[in-house]
Amino acid sequence: ALSALAAVDFGELPPELAASAAAPRERERVEAALRAEIEEHGAELARGAPNLKAVDQYEAVRAREAAQAGELEAARGAARDAADAFEGVRARRHDLFMRAFEHAAAAVNDVFKDLTRSPAHPTGGSAYLALDSADDPYLGGVKFTAMPPAKRYRDMDALSGGEKTLSALALLFAIHSFQAAPFFVLDEVDAALDAANVARVAQYISRKARGDAAAGIAPLQAVVISLKDGFYQHADALVGVCRDPDAGCSATLTFDLDAYGPAVGA
């Protein structure tokens, strides 16, 4: 074996390998290093081997991508439809509100003048409605200003009880003129009013109770609970509630004023 190894020509090896070929231990070390390098290159070649299933996997990924793209487009379309529907409802809500507000804002001044007009103040007072936010009225509030006759501007909280009552009734009747309610129940709205203002409110309700079919104004029907006779003479009928001592319960008394002619109920 040694004679055969001695016959091997190491002249074609690189100088660093030729020098180690004569020493057995050095030769083994170099051989181990070369084998390790070969194994490393072999592993690298294995890692670079083509994946024969790559095409199928790519097609599957493309199919999933196409399905998800379709779902995304459908979701975007649904979102656009929902946004359009929302804007439509929002615009319709805004238009309905503004139509009612503009009508009430125009009517409240006339109603307040009717409720506060007197021989001493033939023009009556003034009342106004204003929006905090005209572009989006739902983000703000509605400012209601009422100025009784011969009085300067003051906050609503600074008005007297009777002035607040007349202001509230003016706003109520102004809204009613836009969309009439079947009837009103007015529970002692005259509690803070003096006799002159009670008569004005009663006369106003009595006039509006006739309505105006030609103008499309519905009759104003009201059930008024009152302890003041200023309302009684303008009513169509009276209903009294009293205690029945014999029955031990409440009793009602009714009185139809229509039988006494329009002079009483006018």
Phi, psi and omega in degrees: 000322180290323178293324179291320179294326179292336180280347181289135181266113179264014184294332183276354179283158173300152184306319183293329178277326180294325180290330182269350185289331183285333181264122184301314183295320178293324178296319180294321179295316180294320179298317179297320179295320179292320178296319178298321178294320178297316180297321179296316177294325178295319177296323179294320176296322179295321179292330180272004179294141181294143176272111184291343180262006184298322181296314179297318179296321179297317179295322178295319178296319178296322179296317178295322178297318179295320179295316180293325177295321177295317178296321178296317180294321177296319178295320178296320178296318178296321178295319178295318179297317180296319179295319178295318179296319179297316179296324177296315178295320180297317179294319179294318177299317180297316181295317180296317180296313183294326178295317178292319182295314182297323177294312181296322180296325179283330185272331188296327180293317179295319181294317180295323176298317179298322183282342184245001181287140180208167177303326179284332180227079186295337180272345180074193181265194181224147178217144184220151172239139179216148180264141174290326179225106182287327181290316179226086187297343182281347178275344180236198181241187178245124180268122180249121181240128178231132178238104178299165182301138175064023178233145179281175180294133174216157175297154182301327180294338182273354180282158177286170180299318179293321179294321176296322179296314180296322179295315180296319179294323178298317178294319179298313182289330177294317176294321178299326181292339177278312179218105188292137172275154180302318177195163177248150168243109183254105186265100177051047176291347181267010185300324182261009184259145173277179186298321182294317180288326174301316180296320180296314180296316180297319179293322179297313180297320180297320178294315182289341179293339179282331183072183178210093183298323181296323180270359180075023180262120182284151177296144177266112179258131184220136169256112187254124174261117187212152175251008183247134184286354177298332177278330189300316187289347179257004184273160173275330180204154179243142175231116180254146178240127182218173180268132177259101185294330181289317181275345181070031179208182179279152178229155179242144177236132181242148181214119181270118181270351179297331182293346183259012172089165183292344182294330181280313185275358183284000000 
